[in-house]
């Protein structure tokens, strides 16, 4: 025969600290006012954590607002966030520790005003976190300013005549708003309007956290909550206001529940071993790349090259190939493009330096070679070529009003020559071939290796090689020497 | 009559909001006439007819103020 | 390992992953977008987290969350984005969270343009955020340093539990140079103070709140002591300064141009040298003071209307002349114009020792 005896059925949940030492003074009481909804939500959350056995796994993100000190009370991992940013912080915490249970606790000013963007996108990414949204239609901690959820006509310190929807807009129904998104898994609004709805609120919180535990994604419970002090109502009247006024505007209930249609979460792949990082990061292997110490040192080699033309003429690639091949040949190189809207509006140029010595400035303000693929580029940069320098120009001859006596000019219709090869696009390569023949400092195989690395299509590599060869043939075989 | 339940109230932690009084179905809780050290009039249970339902516990915003006992079947020793 | 021709923006990402960084949160902005794009490619394949946030505000608070979780975490942006991130920088420093912010400066104010400037020196070295804190600031001048200083930034961030900036400009981000990753890949290590959703980390709290004035004053003093200790991290490069009458001072891409100018000025018989701060916070003040005993004039060159020059003046404290030459709007000073400017000053001021 079973005996009956009095047993403890309800007491302070274990997810609370036994003593609130982080609070200091009065360390067994919360800092909340008599009748405050936060204390109730805290208790519901703490009980749920106990029931689900997730205290060790739980990381609470505390907001800014009256619940800023949630970490005084919860014996869980805690991260304090800036005003409105808890969903962003929660996002990264959860992604860092997928096995943790991340709970973002936020008020209406925090979540619906300053943090509107963060909550919207956290929900829309269906981040697997749980948000407890305490809506009490007021800024409590700062002393009673109008919130995005303040009811029409509600007097606050910043709406002394009452919230005027014509001026201030209507209160935001955040749960409904977020539920219109296709992503979030579970959103419910519950009320602390009386003890019956408080029990429903607890179930809602449990559903939300279970949603996270099952890996279904974003869950939020909006809790209509009393703020007796700021509302200037006694706690019982404040609770009645929640029931009578708030519930009328903010209808409790499940706003979206897509848990059933969400696929089971996939197990994350283990991170790759560090030994794979060379390959994963496309780092060069040591085989065959590095040139032997080169004989370039015998003479001081110092190419300062400006390459310019229209976008689409392959200006930047021409420069990169030069730099890549020269680096492989043991030389020091730098490549500096023009970038930004200039790049998008049609003209393009880059600075290439190739030197047997460490390169100081990557800028080519005084060039000793100009590769001009069109006339505007020639006009723009011809004067920057120093006396004795080399100019390659994509055209039969320099325009009459654009001449230099003290530089060596090779004007050839490079693009037309390329066209005869089958593609005007490789005019840059014909010009590069000519430059290599004149400058004579790079072995052919270096350029071919660079081509193979930078040009992904084999077909184009072949066309480019042909174009290089043709370019080489079109200029005198003797080496160009700077004056 | 058998005692079905009991509620224990830490009068120094109670802030006297009265929400437990409101929530109590058998109406056995009331606010004390005496102030506690914080200056609140804490809730009191002086009767014997608590049902042990626990509703007061959920209405109460303070984590450690209430502890509820209920008569339950236990396995005989 | 062989050299690889890389853009500065890509070198940052590879350097970060090799340094054990596994969390990148960012938002597109020219000229830092390529960092975001490279991170989107490389982080996931290396087992890291990458997310394009809804704003720079969200991105840096995600970095806050990742750092609180014990990950080496980073973001990258440019002036307008750094302005938005200023809020979290203060929280990061206050909560003593390590992280790395790469800032590729562009021209301002306002929308300005996307060309390079160095006009966010004040914003970054004087913080931008509220309260008594500092960020450590490293200033790479080459693509190799974009990789190396990113790695160093993570080490310093962990060592001092503080945000560290890698402050460069669009030029260095866009430029390609040979890079060699000499250090082996580092395994991520979770610090014991971070939250982790485990029994061992349950006690951990990450917060910047110190409600009692005495507590906060103590906390600020602790941060200050940390920054004083970080003075030992000062790094700089000297080039031909031993017998220099004129010392050019510049950081980042400007220093590269100045180095060229130094050689040209030397060829003209003007004893010129270069001091390049590699760390902007801590600033090489002691070195400048030491040099001031023999240097006639420090000529500070920046792509701004004069910001770092304040720190040079504070360091030199009247012991030598300090002058300034700046370009702005996205223009880089050419070596030739710097040379002409210095020659002009030498003629006017008679700076060279007889």
mmCIF file of C-alpha atoms in Angstrom, chain A residues 115-293:
data_model
loop_
_atom_site.group_PDB
_atom_site.id
_atom_site.type_symbol
_atom_site.label_atom_id
_atom_site.label_comp_id
_atom_site.label_asym_id
_atom_site.label_seq_id
_atom_site.Cartn_x
_atom_site.Cartn_y
_atom_site.Cartn_z
ATOM 1 C CA UNK A 115 17.665 45.578 -33.271
ATOM 2 C CA UNK A 116 14.999 45.301 -35.960
ATOM 3 C CA UNK A 117 17.480 44.428 -38.674
ATOM 4 C CA UNK A 118 19.296 41.854 -36.564
ATOM 5 C CA UNK A 119 16.157 39.932 -35.532
ATOM 6 C CA UNK A 120 14.735 40.041 -39.045
ATOM 7 C CA UNK A 121 17.823 38.531 -40.604
ATOM 8 C CA UNK A 122 18.454 36.072 -37.805
ATOM 9 C CA UNK A 123 14.918 34.771 -38.368
ATOM 10 C CA UNK A 124 15.321 34.833 -42.110
ATOM 11 C CA UNK A 125 18.502 32.769 -41.935
ATOM 12 C CA UNK A 126 16.556 30.369 -39.728
ATOM 13 C CA UNK A 127 19.430 30.433 -37.279
ATOM 14 C CA UNK A 128 19.012 27.544 -34.896
ATOM 15 C CA UNK A 129 18.600 29.723 -31.811
ATOM 16 C CA UNK A 130 15.703 30.591 -29.521
ATOM 17 C CA UNK A 131 14.583 34.156 -28.908
ATOM 18 C CA UNK A 132 12.485 35.112 -25.909
ATOM 19 C CA UNK A 133 10.930 38.452 -26.776
ATOM 20 C CA UNK A 134 9.489 40.204 -23.756
ATOM 21 C CA UNK A 135 6.958 42.752 -24.981
ATOM 22 C CA UNK A 136 5.748 45.150 -22.310
ATOM 23 C CA UNK A 137 4.957 48.054 -24.666
ATOM 24 C CA UNK A 138 7.464 50.366 -23.002
ATOM 25 C CA UNK A 139 11.128 51.140 -22.446
ATOM 26 C CA UNK A 140 11.415 50.153 -18.807
ATOM 27 C CA UNK A 141 15.042 50.626 -17.885
ATOM 28 C CA UNK A 142 15.320 54.140 -19.300
ATOM 29 C CA UNK A 143 12.158 55.156 -17.487
ATOM 30 C CA UNK A 144 9.179 54.790 -19.750
ATOM 31 C CA UNK A 145 9.712 55.933 -23.305
ATOM 32 C CA UNK A 146 7.513 54.893 -26.204
ATOM 33 C CA UNK A 147 8.313 51.488 -27.688
ATOM 34 C CA UNK A 148 7.559 50.171 -31.179
ATOM 35 C CA UNK A 149 4.882 48.092 -29.431
ATOM 36 C CA UNK A 150 3.310 50.850 -27.285
ATOM 37 C CA UNK A 151 -0.438 50.709 -27.806
ATOM 38 C CA UNK A 152 -2.397 53.473 -29.554
ATOM 39 C CA UNK A 153 -3.125 56.172 -27.026
ATOM 40 C CA UNK A 154 -0.576 54.819 -24.540
ATOM 41 C CA UNK A 155 1.002 57.675 -22.633
ATOM 42 C CA UNK A 156 4.748 57.459 -22.262
ATOM 43 C CA UNK A 157 7.398 60.041 -21.450
ATOM 44 C CA UNK A 158 8.001 60.490 -25.166
ATOM 45 C CA UNK A 159 4.362 60.286 -26.206
ATOM 46 C CA UNK A 160 2.917 62.402 -23.395
ATOM 47 C CA UNK A 161 -0.323 62.892 -25.292
ATOM 48 C CA UNK A 162 -0.559 59.178 -25.999
ATOM 49 C CA UNK A 163 0.750 57.201 -28.948
ATOM 50 C CA UNK A 164 -0.716 58.718 -32.072
ATOM 51 C CA UNK A 165 -0.659 56.188 -34.910
ATOM 52 C CA UNK A 166 -0.853 59.060 -37.390
ATOM 53 C CA UNK A 167 2.410 60.417 -36.085
ATOM 54 C CA UNK A 168 4.129 57.441 -34.497
ATOM 55 C CA UNK A 169 2.758 54.598 -36.570
ATOM 56 C CA UNK A 170 0.836 51.629 -35.226
ATOM 57 C CA UNK A 171 2.344 49.180 -32.755
ATOM 58 C CA UNK A 172 4.426 46.548 -34.481
ATOM 59 C CA UNK A 173 3.184 43.003 -34.399
ATOM 60 C CA UNK A 174 6.647 41.532 -34.614
ATOM 61 C CA UNK A 175 5.648 37.890 -34.381
ATOM 62 C CA UNK A 176 3.223 38.200 -37.289
ATOM 63 C CA UNK A 177 5.807 40.216 -39.214
ATOM 64 C CA UNK A 178 8.498 37.565 -38.794
ATOM 65 C CA UNK A 179 6.045 34.774 -39.503
ATOM 66 C CA UNK A 180 5.526 36.176 -43.006
ATOM 67 C CA UNK A 181 9.096 35.111 -43.738
ATOM 68 C CA UNK A 182 9.373 31.680 -45.214
ATOM 69 C CA UNK A 183 12.364 30.666 -43.148
ATOM 70 C CA UNK A 184 11.668 30.718 -39.416
ATOM 71 C CA UNK A 185 10.675 27.366 -37.948
ATOM 72 C CA UNK A 186 8.562 28.354 -34.970
ATOM 73 C CA UNK A 187 7.011 31.580 -33.695
ATOM 74 C CA UNK A 188 4.435 31.801 -30.935
ATOM 75 C CA UNK A 189 3.021 34.618 -28.881
ATOM 76 C CA UNK A 190 2.064 33.915 -25.292
ATOM 77 C CA UNK A 191 0.824 36.111 -22.510
ATOM 78 C CA UNK A 192 1.541 36.639 -18.840
ATOM 79 C CA UNK A 193 -1.984 38.037 -18.478
ATOM 80 C CA UNK A 194 -2.989 35.520 -15.810
ATOM 81 C CA UNK A 195 -1.693 32.334 -14.296
ATOM 82 C CA UNK A 196 -3.467 30.203 -16.882
ATOM 83 C CA UNK A 197 -1.778 31.918 -19.801
ATOM 84 C CA UNK A 198 1.489 31.871 -17.865
ATOM 85 C CA UNK A 199 1.304 28.083 -17.912
ATOM 86 C CA UNK A 200 0.682 28.228 -21.669
ATOM 87 C CA UNK A 201 3.681 30.527 -21.981
ATOM 88 C CA UNK A 202 5.817 27.907 -20.319
ATOM 89 C CA UNK A 203 4.701 25.329 -22.859
ATOM 90 C CA UNK A 204 5.487 27.761 -25.652
ATOM 91 C CA UNK A 205 9.005 28.286 -24.324
ATOM 92 C CA UNK A 206 9.489 24.555 -24.127
ATOM 93 C CA UNK A 207 8.273 24.078 -27.704
ATOM 94 C CA UNK A 208 10.687 26.763 -28.875
ATOM 95 C CA UNK A 209 13.704 25.277 -27.137
ATOM 96 C CA UNK A 210 12.813 21.780 -28.303
ATOM 97 C CA UNK A 211 12.666 23.192 -31.812
ATOM 98 C CA UNK A 212 16.272 24.259 -31.376
ATOM 99 C CA UNK A 213 17.284 20.957 -29.796
ATOM 100 C CA UNK A 214 15.851 19.145 -32.800
ATOM 101 C CA UNK A 215 17.880 21.369 -35.090
ATOM 102 C CA UNK A 216 14.813 22.749 -36.854
ATOM 103 C CA UNK A 217 15.981 26.346 -36.777
ATOM 104 C CA UNK A 218 14.818 29.707 -35.538
ATOM 105 C CA UNK A 219 12.275 29.760 -32.747
ATOM 106 C CA UNK A 220 10.805 32.747 -30.965
ATOM 107 C CA UNK A 221 8.276 33.230 -28.215
ATOM 108 C CA UNK A 222 6.873 36.702 -27.775
ATOM 109 C CA UNK A 223 5.713 37.170 -24.212
ATOM 110 C CA UNK A 224 3.175 39.871 -23.410
ATOM 111 C CA UNK A 225 4.440 41.071 -20.117
ATOM 112 C CA UNK A 226 3.487 43.544 -17.378
ATOM 113 C CA UNK A 227 5.583 46.513 -16.319
ATOM 114 C CA UNK A 228 3.664 47.769 -13.283
ATOM 115 C CA UNK A 229 6.165 50.422 -12.217
ATOM 116 C CA UNK A 230 6.396 52.277 -15.501
ATOM 117 C CA UNK A 231 2.757 51.764 -16.321
ATOM 118 C CA UNK A 232 2.003 53.225 -12.897
ATOM 119 C CA UNK A 233 -0.359 50.373 -12.115
ATOM 120 C CA UNK A 234 -0.324 48.014 -9.182
ATOM 121 C CA UNK A 235 0.906 44.535 -10.159
ATOM 122 C CA UNK A 236 -2.555 42.998 -10.249
ATOM 123 C CA UNK A 237 -3.951 45.830 -12.394
ATOM 124 C CA UNK A 238 -0.909 45.603 -14.649
ATOM 125 C CA UNK A 239 -1.499 41.898 -15.154
ATOM 126 C CA UNK A 240 -5.101 42.715 -15.999
ATOM 127 C CA UNK A 241 -3.944 45.250 -18.608
ATOM 128 C CA UNK A 242 -1.880 42.554 -20.275
ATOM 129 C CA UNK A 243 -4.945 40.340 -20.469
ATOM 130 C CA UNK A 244 -7.521 42.958 -21.371
ATOM 131 C CA UNK A 245 -5.636 45.390 -23.592
ATOM 132 C CA UNK A 246 -2.451 43.828 -24.876
ATOM 133 C CA UNK A 247 -3.932 40.461 -25.790
ATOM 134 C CA UNK A 248 -6.603 42.300 -27.785
ATOM 135 C CA UNK A 249 -4.000 43.984 -30.004
ATOM 136 C CA UNK A 250 -1.350 41.263 -29.857
ATOM 137 C CA UNK A 251 -3.254 38.052 -30.306
ATOM 138 C CA UNK A 252 -1.655 35.081 -28.560
ATOM 139 C CA UNK A 253 -1.137 31.881 -30.488
ATOM 140 C CA UNK A 254 1.243 30.054 -32.789
ATOM 141 C CA UNK A 255 2.163 32.330 -35.696
ATOM 142 C CA UNK A 256 4.124 29.814 -37.657
ATOM 143 C CA UNK A 257 5.154 26.234 -37.029
ATOM 144 C CA UNK A 258 7.233 24.689 -39.766
ATOM 145 C CA UNK A 259 9.024 22.215 -37.557
ATOM 146 C CA UNK A 260 7.451 19.205 -39.240
ATOM 147 C CA UNK A 261 8.469 20.317 -42.719
ATOM 148 C CA UNK A 262 12.052 21.053 -41.791
ATOM 149 C CA UNK A 263 14.523 18.364 -42.784
ATOM 150 C CA UNK A 264 16.539 16.617 -40.134
ATOM 151 C CA UNK A 265 19.732 18.556 -39.530
ATOM 152 C CA UNK A 266 22.803 17.132 -41.147
ATOM 153 C CA UNK A 267 25.780 16.149 -39.114
ATOM 154 C CA UNK A 268 28.560 18.678 -39.749
ATOM 155 C CA UNK A 269 31.590 17.237 -41.482
ATOM 156 C CA UNK A 270 34.675 17.110 -39.282
ATOM 157 C CA UNK A 271 37.120 19.923 -40.026
ATOM 158 C CA UNK A 272 39.899 18.993 -42.436
ATOM 159 C CA UNK A 273 43.293 18.174 -40.940
ATOM 160 C CA UNK A 274 45.886 20.934 -41.009
ATOM 161 C CA UNK A 275 47.989 18.795 -43.312
ATOM 162 C CA UNK A 276 45.389 19.479 -46.019
ATOM 163 C CA UNK A 277 45.564 23.245 -45.697
ATOM 164 C CA UNK A 278 48.240 23.698 -48.353
ATOM 165 C CA UNK A 279 45.960 22.069 -50.861
ATOM 166 C CA UNK A 280 42.769 23.708 -49.555
ATOM 167 C CA UNK A 281 44.352 27.152 -49.711
ATOM 168 C CA UNK A 282 45.882 26.543 -53.145
ATOM 169 C CA UNK A 283 49.348 27.169 -51.784
ATOM 170 C CA UNK A 284 52.076 26.309 -54.269
ATOM 171 C CA UNK A 285 53.976 23.108 -53.751
ATOM 172 C CA UNK A 286 57.710 23.347 -53.813
ATOM 173 C CA UNK A 287 58.143 21.255 -56.928
ATOM 174 C CA UNK A 288 59.118 22.972 -60.099
ATOM 175 C CA UNK A 289 57.937 26.428 -59.152
ATOM 176 C CA UNK A 290 60.906 28.167 -57.718
ATOM 177 C CA UNK A 291 63.555 29.238 -60.136
ATOM 178 C CA UNK A 292 67.224 28.680 -59.441
ATOM 179 C CA UNK A 293 69.026 31.810 -58.357
#
